[in-house]
Every structure is written in C-alpha cells, then in structure tokens.
XYZ file of C-alpha atoms in Angstrom:
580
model
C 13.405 -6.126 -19.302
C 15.510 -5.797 -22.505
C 16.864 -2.453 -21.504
C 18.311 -3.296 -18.404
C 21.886 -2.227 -17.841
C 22.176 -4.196 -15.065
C 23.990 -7.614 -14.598
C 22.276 -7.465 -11.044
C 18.878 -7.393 -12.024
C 16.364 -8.703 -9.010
C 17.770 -9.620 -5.370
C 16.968 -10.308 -1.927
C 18.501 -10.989 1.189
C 19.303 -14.351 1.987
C 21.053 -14.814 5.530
C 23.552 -11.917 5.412
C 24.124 -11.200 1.760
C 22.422 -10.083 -1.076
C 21.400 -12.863 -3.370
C 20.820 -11.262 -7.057
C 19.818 -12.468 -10.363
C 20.872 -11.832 -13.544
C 18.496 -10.487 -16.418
C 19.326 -14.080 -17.943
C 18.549 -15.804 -15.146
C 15.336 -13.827 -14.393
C 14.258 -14.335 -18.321
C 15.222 -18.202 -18.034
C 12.881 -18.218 -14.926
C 10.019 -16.531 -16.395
C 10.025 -18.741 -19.658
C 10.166 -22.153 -17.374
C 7.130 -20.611 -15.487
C 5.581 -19.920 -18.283
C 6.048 -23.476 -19.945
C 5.109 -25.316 -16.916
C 1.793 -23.384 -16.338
C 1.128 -24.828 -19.877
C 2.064 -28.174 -19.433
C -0.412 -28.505 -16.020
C -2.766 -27.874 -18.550
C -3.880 -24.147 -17.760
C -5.902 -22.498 -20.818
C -5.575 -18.637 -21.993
C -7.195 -16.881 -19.857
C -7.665 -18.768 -16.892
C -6.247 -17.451 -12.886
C -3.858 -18.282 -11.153
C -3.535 -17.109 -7.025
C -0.062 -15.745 -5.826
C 0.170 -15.321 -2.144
C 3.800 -14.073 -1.189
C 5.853 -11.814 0.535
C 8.215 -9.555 -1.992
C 11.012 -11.572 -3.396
C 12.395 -12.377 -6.756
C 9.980 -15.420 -7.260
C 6.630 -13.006 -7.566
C 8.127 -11.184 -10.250
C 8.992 -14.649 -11.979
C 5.150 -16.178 -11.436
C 3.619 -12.617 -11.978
C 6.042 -12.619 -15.584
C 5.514 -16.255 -16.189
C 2.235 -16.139 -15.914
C 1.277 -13.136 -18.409
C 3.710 -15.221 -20.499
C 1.198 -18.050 -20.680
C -1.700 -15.845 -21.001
C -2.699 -16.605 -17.933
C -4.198 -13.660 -15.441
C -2.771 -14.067 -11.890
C -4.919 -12.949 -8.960
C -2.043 -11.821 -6.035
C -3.180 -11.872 -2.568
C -1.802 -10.389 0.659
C 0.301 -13.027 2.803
C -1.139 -11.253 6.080
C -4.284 -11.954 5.247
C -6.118 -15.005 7.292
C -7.108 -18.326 5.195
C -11.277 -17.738 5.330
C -10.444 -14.375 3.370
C -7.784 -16.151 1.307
C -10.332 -18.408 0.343
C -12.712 -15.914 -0.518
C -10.394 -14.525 -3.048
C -9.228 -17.729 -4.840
C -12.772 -19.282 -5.214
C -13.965 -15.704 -6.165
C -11.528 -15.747 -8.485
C -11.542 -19.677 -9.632
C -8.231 -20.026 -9.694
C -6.836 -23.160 -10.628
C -3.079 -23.481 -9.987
C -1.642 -21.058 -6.994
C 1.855 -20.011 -6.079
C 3.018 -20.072 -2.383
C 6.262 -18.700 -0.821
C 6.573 -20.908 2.047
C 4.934 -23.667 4.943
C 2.578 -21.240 6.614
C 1.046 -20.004 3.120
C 0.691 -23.468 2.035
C -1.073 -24.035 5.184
C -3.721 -21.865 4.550
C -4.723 -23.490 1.355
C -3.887 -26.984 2.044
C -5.946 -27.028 5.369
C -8.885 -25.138 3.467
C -8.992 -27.500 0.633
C -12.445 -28.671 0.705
C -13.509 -25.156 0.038
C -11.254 -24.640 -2.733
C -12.507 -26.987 -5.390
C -11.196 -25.079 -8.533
C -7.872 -25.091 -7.095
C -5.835 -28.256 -8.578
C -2.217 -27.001 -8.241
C -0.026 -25.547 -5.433
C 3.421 -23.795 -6.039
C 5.420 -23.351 -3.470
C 8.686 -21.192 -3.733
C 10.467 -23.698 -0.641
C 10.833 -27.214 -1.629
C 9.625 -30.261 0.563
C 6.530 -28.775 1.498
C 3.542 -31.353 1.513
C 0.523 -31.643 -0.858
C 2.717 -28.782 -3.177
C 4.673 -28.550 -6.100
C 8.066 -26.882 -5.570
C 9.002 -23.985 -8.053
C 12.193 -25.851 -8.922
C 9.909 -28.894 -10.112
C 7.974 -26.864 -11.802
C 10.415 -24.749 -13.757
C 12.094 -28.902 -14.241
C 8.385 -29.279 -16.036
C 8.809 -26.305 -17.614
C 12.004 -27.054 -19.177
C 11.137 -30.095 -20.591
C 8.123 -29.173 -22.013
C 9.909 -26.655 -24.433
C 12.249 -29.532 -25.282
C 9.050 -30.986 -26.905
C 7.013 -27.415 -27.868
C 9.547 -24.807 -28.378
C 7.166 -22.377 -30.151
C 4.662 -22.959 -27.066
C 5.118 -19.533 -25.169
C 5.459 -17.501 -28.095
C 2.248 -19.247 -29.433
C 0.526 -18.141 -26.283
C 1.805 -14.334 -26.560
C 0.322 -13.919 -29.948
C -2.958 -14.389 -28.871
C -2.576 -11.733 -26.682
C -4.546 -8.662 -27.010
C -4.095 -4.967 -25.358
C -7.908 -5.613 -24.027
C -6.691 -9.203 -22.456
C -6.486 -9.791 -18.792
C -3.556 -9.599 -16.824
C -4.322 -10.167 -13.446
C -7.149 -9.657 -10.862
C -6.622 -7.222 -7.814
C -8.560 -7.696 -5.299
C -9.480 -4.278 -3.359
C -12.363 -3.850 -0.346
C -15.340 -2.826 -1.590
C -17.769 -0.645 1.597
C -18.958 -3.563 2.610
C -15.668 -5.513 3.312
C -16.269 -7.762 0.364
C -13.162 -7.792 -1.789
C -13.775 -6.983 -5.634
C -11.861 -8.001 -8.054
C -10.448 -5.530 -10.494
C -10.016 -6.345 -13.734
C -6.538 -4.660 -15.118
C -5.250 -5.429 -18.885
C -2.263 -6.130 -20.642
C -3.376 -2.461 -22.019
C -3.562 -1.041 -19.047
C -0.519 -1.909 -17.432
C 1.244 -0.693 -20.914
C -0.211 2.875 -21.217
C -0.009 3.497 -17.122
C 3.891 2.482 -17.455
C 4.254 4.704 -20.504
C 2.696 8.050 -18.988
C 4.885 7.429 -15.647
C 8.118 7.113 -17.441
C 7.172 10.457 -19.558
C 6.416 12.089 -17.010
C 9.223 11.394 -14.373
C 11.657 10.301 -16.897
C 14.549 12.075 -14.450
C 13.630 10.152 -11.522
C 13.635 6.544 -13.490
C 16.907 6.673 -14.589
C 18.681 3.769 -16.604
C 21.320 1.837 -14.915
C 20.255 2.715 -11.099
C 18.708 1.037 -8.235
C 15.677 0.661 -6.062
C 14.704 -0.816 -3.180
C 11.278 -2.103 -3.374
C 9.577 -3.189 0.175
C 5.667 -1.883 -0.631
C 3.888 -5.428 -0.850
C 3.770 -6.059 -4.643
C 0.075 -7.446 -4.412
C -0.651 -3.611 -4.547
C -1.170 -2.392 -7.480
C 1.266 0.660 -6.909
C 4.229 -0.978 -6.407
C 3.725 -3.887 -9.076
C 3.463 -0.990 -11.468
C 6.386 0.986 -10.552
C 8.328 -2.923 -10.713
C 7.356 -2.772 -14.307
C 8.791 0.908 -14.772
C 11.808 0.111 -13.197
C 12.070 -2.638 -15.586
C 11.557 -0.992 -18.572
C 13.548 1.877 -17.332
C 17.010 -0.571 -17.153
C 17.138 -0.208 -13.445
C 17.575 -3.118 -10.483
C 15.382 -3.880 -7.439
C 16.808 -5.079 -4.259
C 13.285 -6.673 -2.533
C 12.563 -6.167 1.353
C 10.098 -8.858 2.417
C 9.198 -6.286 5.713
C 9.316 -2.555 6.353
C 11.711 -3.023 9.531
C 14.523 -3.636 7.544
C 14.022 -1.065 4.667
C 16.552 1.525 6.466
C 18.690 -1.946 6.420
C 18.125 -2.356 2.977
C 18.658 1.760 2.082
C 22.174 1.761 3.636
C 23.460 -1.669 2.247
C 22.111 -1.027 -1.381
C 22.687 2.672 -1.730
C 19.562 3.058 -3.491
C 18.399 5.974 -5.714
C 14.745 5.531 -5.862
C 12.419 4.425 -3.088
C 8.259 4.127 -3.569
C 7.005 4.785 0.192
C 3.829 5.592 2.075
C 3.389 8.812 4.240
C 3.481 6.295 7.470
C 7.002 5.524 6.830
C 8.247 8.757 6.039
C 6.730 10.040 9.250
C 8.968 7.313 11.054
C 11.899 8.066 9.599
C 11.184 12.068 10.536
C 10.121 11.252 14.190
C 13.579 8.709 14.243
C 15.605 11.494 13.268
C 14.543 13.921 15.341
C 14.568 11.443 18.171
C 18.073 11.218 17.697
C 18.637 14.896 18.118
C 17.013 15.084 21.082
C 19.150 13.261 23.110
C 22.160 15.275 21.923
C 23.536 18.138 23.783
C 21.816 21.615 24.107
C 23.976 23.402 21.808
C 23.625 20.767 19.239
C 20.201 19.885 19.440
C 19.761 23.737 19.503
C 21.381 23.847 15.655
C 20.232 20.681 14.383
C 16.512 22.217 14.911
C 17.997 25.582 13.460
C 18.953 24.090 10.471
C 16.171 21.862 9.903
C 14.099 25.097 10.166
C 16.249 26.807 8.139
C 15.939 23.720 5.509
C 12.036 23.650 5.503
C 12.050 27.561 4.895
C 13.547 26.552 1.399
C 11.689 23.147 0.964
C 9.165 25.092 -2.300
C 12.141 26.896 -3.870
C 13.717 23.601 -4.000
C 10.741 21.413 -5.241
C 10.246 23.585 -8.403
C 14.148 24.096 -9.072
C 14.224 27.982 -8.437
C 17.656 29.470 -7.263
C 17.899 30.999 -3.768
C 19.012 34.208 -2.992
C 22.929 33.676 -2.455
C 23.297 34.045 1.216
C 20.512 31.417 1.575
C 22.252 29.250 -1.115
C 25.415 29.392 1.076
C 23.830 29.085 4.353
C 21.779 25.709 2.977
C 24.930 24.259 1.435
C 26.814 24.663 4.813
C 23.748 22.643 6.496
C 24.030 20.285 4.267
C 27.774 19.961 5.133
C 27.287 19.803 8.819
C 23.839 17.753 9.458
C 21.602 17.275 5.941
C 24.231 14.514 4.367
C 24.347 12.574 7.192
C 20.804 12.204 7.262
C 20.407 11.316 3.280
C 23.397 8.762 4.416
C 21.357 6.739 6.517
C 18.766 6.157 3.536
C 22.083 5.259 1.045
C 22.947 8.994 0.643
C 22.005 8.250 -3.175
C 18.287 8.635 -3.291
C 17.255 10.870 -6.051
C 13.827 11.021 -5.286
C 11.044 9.356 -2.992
C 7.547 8.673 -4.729
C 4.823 8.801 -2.003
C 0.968 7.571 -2.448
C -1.476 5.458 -0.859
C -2.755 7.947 1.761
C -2.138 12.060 1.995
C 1.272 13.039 2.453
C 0.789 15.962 5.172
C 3.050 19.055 3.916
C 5.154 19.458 6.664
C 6.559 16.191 6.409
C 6.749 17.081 2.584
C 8.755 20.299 3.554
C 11.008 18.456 5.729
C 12.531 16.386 3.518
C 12.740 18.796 0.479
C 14.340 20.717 2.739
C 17.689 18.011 3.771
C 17.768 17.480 0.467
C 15.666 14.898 -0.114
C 13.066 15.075 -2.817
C 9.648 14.201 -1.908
C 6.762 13.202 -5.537
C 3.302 13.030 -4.276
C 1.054 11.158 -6.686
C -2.195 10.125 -6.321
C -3.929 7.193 -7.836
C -6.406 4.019 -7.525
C -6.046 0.238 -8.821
C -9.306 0.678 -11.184
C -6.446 3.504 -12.489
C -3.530 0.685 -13.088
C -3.599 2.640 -10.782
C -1.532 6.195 -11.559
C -3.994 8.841 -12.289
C -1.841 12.072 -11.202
C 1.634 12.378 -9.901
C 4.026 15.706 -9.324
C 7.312 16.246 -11.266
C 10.864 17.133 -10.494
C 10.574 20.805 -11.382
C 7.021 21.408 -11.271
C 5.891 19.856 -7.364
C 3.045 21.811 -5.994
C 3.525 20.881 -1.972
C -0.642 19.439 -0.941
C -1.340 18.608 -4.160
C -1.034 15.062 -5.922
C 0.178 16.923 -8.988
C -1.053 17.095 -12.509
C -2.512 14.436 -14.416
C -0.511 11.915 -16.532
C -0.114 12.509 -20.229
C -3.083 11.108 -21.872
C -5.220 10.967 -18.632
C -8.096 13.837 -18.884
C -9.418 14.598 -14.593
C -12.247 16.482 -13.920
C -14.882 17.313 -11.007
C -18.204 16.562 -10.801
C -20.288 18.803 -9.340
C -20.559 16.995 -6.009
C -17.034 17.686 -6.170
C -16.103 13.199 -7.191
C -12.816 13.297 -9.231
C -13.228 11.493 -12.456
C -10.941 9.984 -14.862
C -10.815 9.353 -18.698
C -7.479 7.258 -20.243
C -5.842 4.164 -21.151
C -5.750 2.878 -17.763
C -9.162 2.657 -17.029
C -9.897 -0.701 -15.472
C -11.988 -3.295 -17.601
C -14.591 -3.404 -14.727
C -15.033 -5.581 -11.463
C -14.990 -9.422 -11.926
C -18.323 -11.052 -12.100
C -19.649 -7.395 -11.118
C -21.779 -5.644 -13.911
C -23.598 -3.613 -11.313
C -21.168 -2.390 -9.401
C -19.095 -2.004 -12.525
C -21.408 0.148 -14.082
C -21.960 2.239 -11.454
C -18.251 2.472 -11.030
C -17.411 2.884 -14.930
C -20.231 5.664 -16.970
C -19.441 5.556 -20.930
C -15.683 4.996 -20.222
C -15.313 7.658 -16.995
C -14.099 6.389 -13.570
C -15.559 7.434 -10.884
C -13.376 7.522 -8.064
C -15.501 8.188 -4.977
C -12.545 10.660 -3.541
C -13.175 14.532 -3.943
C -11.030 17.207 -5.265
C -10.457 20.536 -6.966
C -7.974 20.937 -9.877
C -6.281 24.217 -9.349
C -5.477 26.705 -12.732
C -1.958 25.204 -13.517
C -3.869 21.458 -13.198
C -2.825 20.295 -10.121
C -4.854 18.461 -8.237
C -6.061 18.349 -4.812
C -7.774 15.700 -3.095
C -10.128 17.305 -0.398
C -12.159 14.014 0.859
C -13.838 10.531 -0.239
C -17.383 9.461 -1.022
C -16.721 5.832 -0.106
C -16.643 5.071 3.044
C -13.054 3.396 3.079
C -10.293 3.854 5.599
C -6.820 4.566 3.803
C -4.338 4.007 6.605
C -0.609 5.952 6.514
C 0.663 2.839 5.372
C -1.224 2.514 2.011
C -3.588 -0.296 3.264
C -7.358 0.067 2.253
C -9.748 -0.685 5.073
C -13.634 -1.103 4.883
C -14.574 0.073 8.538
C -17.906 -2.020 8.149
C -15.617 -4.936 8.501
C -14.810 -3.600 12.212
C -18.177 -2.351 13.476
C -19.670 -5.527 12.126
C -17.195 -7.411 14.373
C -17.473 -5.116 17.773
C -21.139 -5.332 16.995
C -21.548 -8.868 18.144
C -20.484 -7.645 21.719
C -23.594 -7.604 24.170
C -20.672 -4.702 25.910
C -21.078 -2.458 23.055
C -24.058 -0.564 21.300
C -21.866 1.203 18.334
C -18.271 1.029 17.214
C -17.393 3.838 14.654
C -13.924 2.968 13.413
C -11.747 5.898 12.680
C -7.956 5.795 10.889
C -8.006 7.939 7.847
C -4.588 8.617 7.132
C -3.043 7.245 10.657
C -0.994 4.609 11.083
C -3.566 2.161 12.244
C -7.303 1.892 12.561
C -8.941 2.906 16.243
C -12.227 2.891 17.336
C -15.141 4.389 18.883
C -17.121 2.710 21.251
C -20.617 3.519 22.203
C -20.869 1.098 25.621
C -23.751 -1.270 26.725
C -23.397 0.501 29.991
C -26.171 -1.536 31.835
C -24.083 -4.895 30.647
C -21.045 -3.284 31.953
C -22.535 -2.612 35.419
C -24.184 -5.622 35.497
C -20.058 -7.139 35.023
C -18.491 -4.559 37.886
C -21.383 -5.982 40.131
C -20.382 -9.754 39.251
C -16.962 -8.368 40.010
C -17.729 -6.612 42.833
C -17.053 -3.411 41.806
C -18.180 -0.340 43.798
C -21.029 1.851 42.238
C -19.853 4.821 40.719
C -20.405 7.024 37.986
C -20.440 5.920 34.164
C -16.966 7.982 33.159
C -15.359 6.461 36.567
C -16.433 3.079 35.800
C -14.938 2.862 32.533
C -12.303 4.051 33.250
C -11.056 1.408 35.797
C -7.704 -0.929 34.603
C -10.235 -3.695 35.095
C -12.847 -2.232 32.585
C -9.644 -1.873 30.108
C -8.403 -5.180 30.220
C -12.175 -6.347 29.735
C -12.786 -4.442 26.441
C -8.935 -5.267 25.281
C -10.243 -9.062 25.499
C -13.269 -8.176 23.558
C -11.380 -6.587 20.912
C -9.084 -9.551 20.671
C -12.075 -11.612 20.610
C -14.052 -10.151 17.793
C -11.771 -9.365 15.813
C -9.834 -12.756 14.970
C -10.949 -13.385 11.923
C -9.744 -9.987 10.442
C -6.198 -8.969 8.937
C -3.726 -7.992 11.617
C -3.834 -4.383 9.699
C -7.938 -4.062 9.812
C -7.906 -4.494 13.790
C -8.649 -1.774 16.286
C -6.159 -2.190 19.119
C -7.043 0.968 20.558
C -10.251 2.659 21.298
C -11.710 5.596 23.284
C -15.316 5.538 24.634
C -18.266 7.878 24.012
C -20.888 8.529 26.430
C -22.965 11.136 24.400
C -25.451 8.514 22.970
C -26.115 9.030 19.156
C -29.573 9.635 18.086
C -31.279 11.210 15.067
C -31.665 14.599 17.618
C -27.797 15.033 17.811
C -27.216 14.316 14.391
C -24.722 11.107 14.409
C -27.743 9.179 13.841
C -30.020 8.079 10.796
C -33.475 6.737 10.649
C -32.681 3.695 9.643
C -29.999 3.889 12.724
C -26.725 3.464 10.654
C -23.978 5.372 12.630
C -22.819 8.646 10.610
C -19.533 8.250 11.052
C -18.789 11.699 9.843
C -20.634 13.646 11.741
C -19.394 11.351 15.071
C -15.989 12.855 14.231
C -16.646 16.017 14.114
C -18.850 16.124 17.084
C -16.204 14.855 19.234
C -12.486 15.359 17.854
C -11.050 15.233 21.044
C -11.808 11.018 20.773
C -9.736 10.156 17.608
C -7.299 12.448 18.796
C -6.808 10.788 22.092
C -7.246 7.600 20.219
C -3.539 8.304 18.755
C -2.102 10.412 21.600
C-alpha cells in the first residue's frame, strides 16, 4: 500500500454514494485489527474465519490479520451454515469475522459444533453474541497504548514459508480442502503479474472489484492493485457491476467468461430492437470489428482503409458501448473457466481488450496469463516469469515456481499426490504451443468450473438426486455454462406407479415424462434434495435419459459408477437442451 497515489484508496457503496477510504484510514484500520487480534489472545500462527461479501472491511481483517501473524481462512457468504461449519472446525479457527445478522446467524445458531471458535466479529454493530469491528479496533487501540512495538514484534517473526491464509477449494468428492498459501507465495505470484502486465496495472488508476474476494483470483489481483498505487471501488453483487462501471469510470476490471457473455448478449439485445437499417449496421460493424479483433490483440497496424473504416465504427457505435462499462477500461482480465474466442474477438474488436489467464489456488493461483502485445486468442497465454509449465505425457499440465502451494491442510496424502518433489500437478490438460502459449484442452479431475468462476464437485449433486426412489442416475453437467444441469436416469416403474396414484392415463415412457405434472414432480424433488447445497451447486434444470447405462453401451463401469464422459458424448443433444 505505500505506493498508492490515491487519496481514495478502498470504497463501497453505501445508500447512493460512494463511501471511500483513505490509505491512512485503511492503514489505521489494519493496525487496530491487527492489535486487537493480539489482545483476544490469538498466537502466531493460529486461523481466523472471514465470511463476507466484498467491502472495505475484508481487506482490513484479511491485512490485519497477516499483520498479527495470524492465517485467515475466508469463506463464501452463499454458502449454507453445515458447510460453514465444516470449514471453520476443519480449519480450528478461533476468532471469526462476520459482515452482518444473517452471517452471524450461521455461526451463532451452530455453536455447539464450533468449539474452537471463541470470538465473533461482526462488521454491523448491535448484533448479539458478537463483537462489533468498531469494539474491536477500540481494543485494538488501546492495546498499542500499552505495547506499541506489538505488531511489528509479530511481523518479524514472519517468514516467506509462513502461512497466510487457508482457501478452501472442493476436492472430487465435495469435501472442501484447505490450501495452504504463504506469505511467499502471495509475494512472488504478485511480483510475476505486475512484470508481466505492468501496462495494464497502472499507478494512479482504478478498478472495480466485484469477483468474491474469498477466491483466490481476485484477493490476488487486490494485492496487485495495491502494490501497483491503484484504488478499488468494491461491488458486494454482480447486478450492479455495470452500475458500478459507469459511476466509477474504471480502467481495469477482473471478470469471468459468464459475465462477459451477458454483457455481449445485452448489447446485442439492444440492437435488436432498433430499426432495420440500424440494426443492419450495428451487426456490420461489429463484424467488421471482430475481423480485426487478432491484429488488435498483438498491436499490429491495419492496412489504412481498414484503420479508417474501424476508427469511423468506433465513432458511430464502438464508444458508446466502452461508455456503458466507464468508457475508461484499459483492459479486462478473464479466468476461472474458458473464455470461448468469439466472445474474445468481440470485444477486441469495439475496442475493448480482452487477457485470458489461466491459473489454480494451489498456484496463488496465476500460473499463465496473455499480455498486451503478445495475446494468442484460445490460449491462456505464456507462463509467468519464473514459473516453468510442462506436459506430462497423459497430457496433465504441471507447474514448477514460487507459488507453489505449501500443501493441503491436515492432508499429507492428498498433498503428496498433488505436490511430486516440488511439481504441481494440476489435473487440467494442455499443450504448450512453440512461442509457449498455452492451451488448456480438458481436466483429469472430475470438477465442474461454471462460466462464473465457481468450482463445483458434481458428486455433491448425484449424491443428493441419488436419495430419490424417482431417480436411478443423475450425471451433472455445467462445464463452462452458467449454471450446473443435470441428467436424470428415471425410476420409471416409481414414476408409473405415481401417474397411477394420480390417475394418470397409461402411455408411453417419453409421453409420460413429459407431462406438466411429471415436471412439477421432479422440480419438487430437486428442491428437495438439494437444500443443503450452495445456491450455485444446484441443478435447477434437467433433461431425462431413457437409454439406460450399462457396461454394454459404455456409460457404465463395473463397479457401476456413471462415466460421466462418455454420457455426454453419447447424447449431446441432452446438455444442449439442458441450456436451450
């Protein structure tokens, strides 16, 4: 933070304006964190949970705590209180930070099955059986009227091998694993991004940050903004990012695919409702635009009358566009899930540019990422300075650098499997091209990575569905959509023997599924089931197959586990109906 230009440092809406905070007040923050974790009594070392939306207070617990040599363990606010729970005994935390009533809730009602937990934060005063921040930060204060030296005491015990936080991430079986990141590796992966976009983090700007800053992506890029001397205005929900864009005038956004494919399918929603002739050359020169998007992404000149014939769509239709996103944005840095090149080409081509990177939290988590000048379009880009990639010969990706993770808390199995003589294996497969870039082709885990950047073990789904005596096998599908789906092998006896309760005709099996009555019953189940998951891991929407899957046809092993790969590409025509 000492190289922040910026007397407007961290903000967030509150009501209608724009409440911001100065890099004093944000250091004065941090430091009264920091002092008040030590006076509760917390030792070097020891967790501490953080469950909140983004807002100025994470960055001052997430600060404060690494201040006190503590290692925080964040936690996404959508996710329900058993698997809350999970995390923070997994974890032992002791003290955790809440932003509001219905966090608090979660803990306070859970208690009993939270014995390490002794201390709750909560950003909103009055809350009860919590601490407020403000008292806290009061504790804080006074305790370095007593031990000024107390922080800096704790920061010289730091190491580059000590932990900094835990990040939970699902595991193939739905059980979240801990990752342990270090002070190291946060250092090095901040480093190699700044080198290697240092024209995209540019001193003195702003971003908008609305990615939840649990993830390990866009807590990293908050430190690089940081260190670059830029400010972040923080959007506690997607819906109001476009908001947030035009108010703030930003000039560098981190984004997943899904969003970018809104904003595309928003825009050219709008020109559809214009008239002919001007829907007719707003599609023109969006056409026109995307025929120059590679020229553009590697900063080669175009041919004059194509230089002339882009600027005057940018005059008419291109700037209007950037305008509703600020009209300042220098760049966009995409990740989480595959950025599909045509959405790629469309915005290079208004003028927009588009940095794929590719990455992991066991990575800190930036392993690869393209450049302004050198952008190859379906590729993640070459690897970061100091990072070495290669491919197995199973085709897994693996990674040597700085920003290698420690290993998986309490996990020296799965850590070694995970981490061989200091090489991460990433479970995705790729091919590294002759310049270096690299292309991610597929994954060996069996883990869901929606549009949206959200990681989903589809165990945690079929498991669910599974307890239905309506359904033989679900095979959840989602892979770089905007939510998961699911395919559902029916019970078809138990659903006859429910039309004839109902009394519903005999008919065939495709008719009787098909009925609005045989919806709304499998909509219920759904709901049912699937309760105690995330609002992002549910399947709202499903399409039934009536091939059944044995070992014969392939979508079926031995040991009857579904093969959910082979499901797919038997029958494409489900997932794509799925997301009709």
């Amino acid at each position: 933070m000492a190289n922040t230009a910026q007397q407007e440092l961290l903000g967030a809406r509150a009501h209608r304006d724009w409440s911001w905070h100065s890099p004093d007040e944000v250091k004065t923050a941090v430091y009264e964190v920091a002092a008040g974790l030590i006076a509760l009594g917390l030792e070097p070392g020891e967790r501490v949970g953080l469950i909140s939306e983004n807002r100025p207070e994470w960055v001052f617990t997430d600060f404060g705590a690494q201040h006190a040599a503590l290692a925080d363990v964040p936690v996404y606010p959508t996710l329900p209180a058993d698997q809350t729970a999970f995390i923070l005994r997994d974890a032992q935390a002791r003290a955790v930070f809440v932003s509001n009533r219905a966090q608090a809730a979660k803990l306070i009602q859970g208690r009993s099955s939270l014995p390490n937990v002794e201390h709750v934060i909560c950003f909103e005063p009055g809350i009860d059986g919590t601490t407020s921040l403000a008292e806290l930060r009061q504790r804080g204060r006074e305790h370095l009227t007593r031990h000024p030296d107390a922080i800096q005491q704790r920061i010289a015990g730091l190491r580059p091998e000590s932990l900094a936080t835990l990040i939970y991430t699902s595991g193939t079986t739905g059980e979240p694993k801990g990752v342990m990141l270090t002070h190291g590796n946060f250092c090095h992966n901040v480093g190699q991004v700044l080198s290697a976009l240092e024209q995209t983090f540019t001193f003195g700007y702003r971003a908008v940050s609305f990615l939840p800053l649990c993830h390990a992506t866009e807590r990293l890029v908050t430190y690089a903004y940081l260190q670059a001397g830029m400010s972040i205005g923080y959007v506690a929900h997607v819906e109001r990012v476009a908001d947030a864009c035009e108010e703030l005038r930003p000039h560098l956004l981190v984004s997943v695919p899904g969003v970018l494919a809104l904003i595309r399918s928003r825009i050219s929603a709008r020109i559809a409702k214009e008239k002919w002739f001007k829907r007719a050359l707003s599609e023109r020169m969006l056409a026109w635009g995307g025929q120059e998007a590679e020229r553009l992404s590697v900063l080669q000149p175009l041919p004059l009358w194509r230089r002339i014939r882009w600027a005057i769509c940018d005059r008419i239709l291109f700037r209007q566009l950037r305008a509703r996103l600020g009209g300042q944005l220098l760049a966009v840095i995409v990740g989480g899930a595959a950025l599909p090149v045509d959405l790629c080409r469309f915005f290079w081509g208004i003028g927009l540019p588009v940095i794929e990177g590719y990455g992991m939290t066991e990575a800190s988590p930036v392993l690869a990422v393209n450049r302004r000048g050198r952008t190859r379009f379906g590729t993640v880009g070459p690897a970061l300075p100091n990072v070495a990639l290669s491919i197995a010969e199973d085709g897994e990706i693996l990674a040597q650098g700085p920003n290698v993770m420690l290993g998986y808390w309490n996990r020296p199995e799965e850590t070694a499997v995970t981490v061989r003589d200091g090489v991460l294996y990433t479970g995705d497969l790729g091919r590294i091209d002759r310049d270096g870039f690299l292309q991610i082709t597929g994954r060996k885990k069996e883990i869901l990575v929606l549009s949206t950047g959200k990681n989903v073990a589809p165990r945690l789904i079929e498991d669910a569905l599974a307890a239905s005596s309506l359904i033989k096998f679900a095979i959840a599908v989602g892979d770089g959509k905007p939510s998961v789906g699911v395919i559902l092998v029916p019970n078809i006896d138990a659903v006859r023997h429910w039309a004839e309760e109902q009394g519903i005709d005999e008919m065939d099996d495709e008719g009787l599924l098909g009925l609005p009555q045989t919806n709304s019953l499998f909509n219920a189940e759904l709901s049912r089931l699937q309760a105690g998951l995330a609002d992002f891991e549910r399947a709202r929407r499903y399409e039934f197959l009536l091939e059944e899957p044995t070992e014969a046809n392939g979508m079926l092993t031995p040991t009857r586990k579904i093969r959910r790969t082979q499901v797919q590409a038997r029958h494409p025509a489900l997932v794509e109906r799925i997301y009709s």
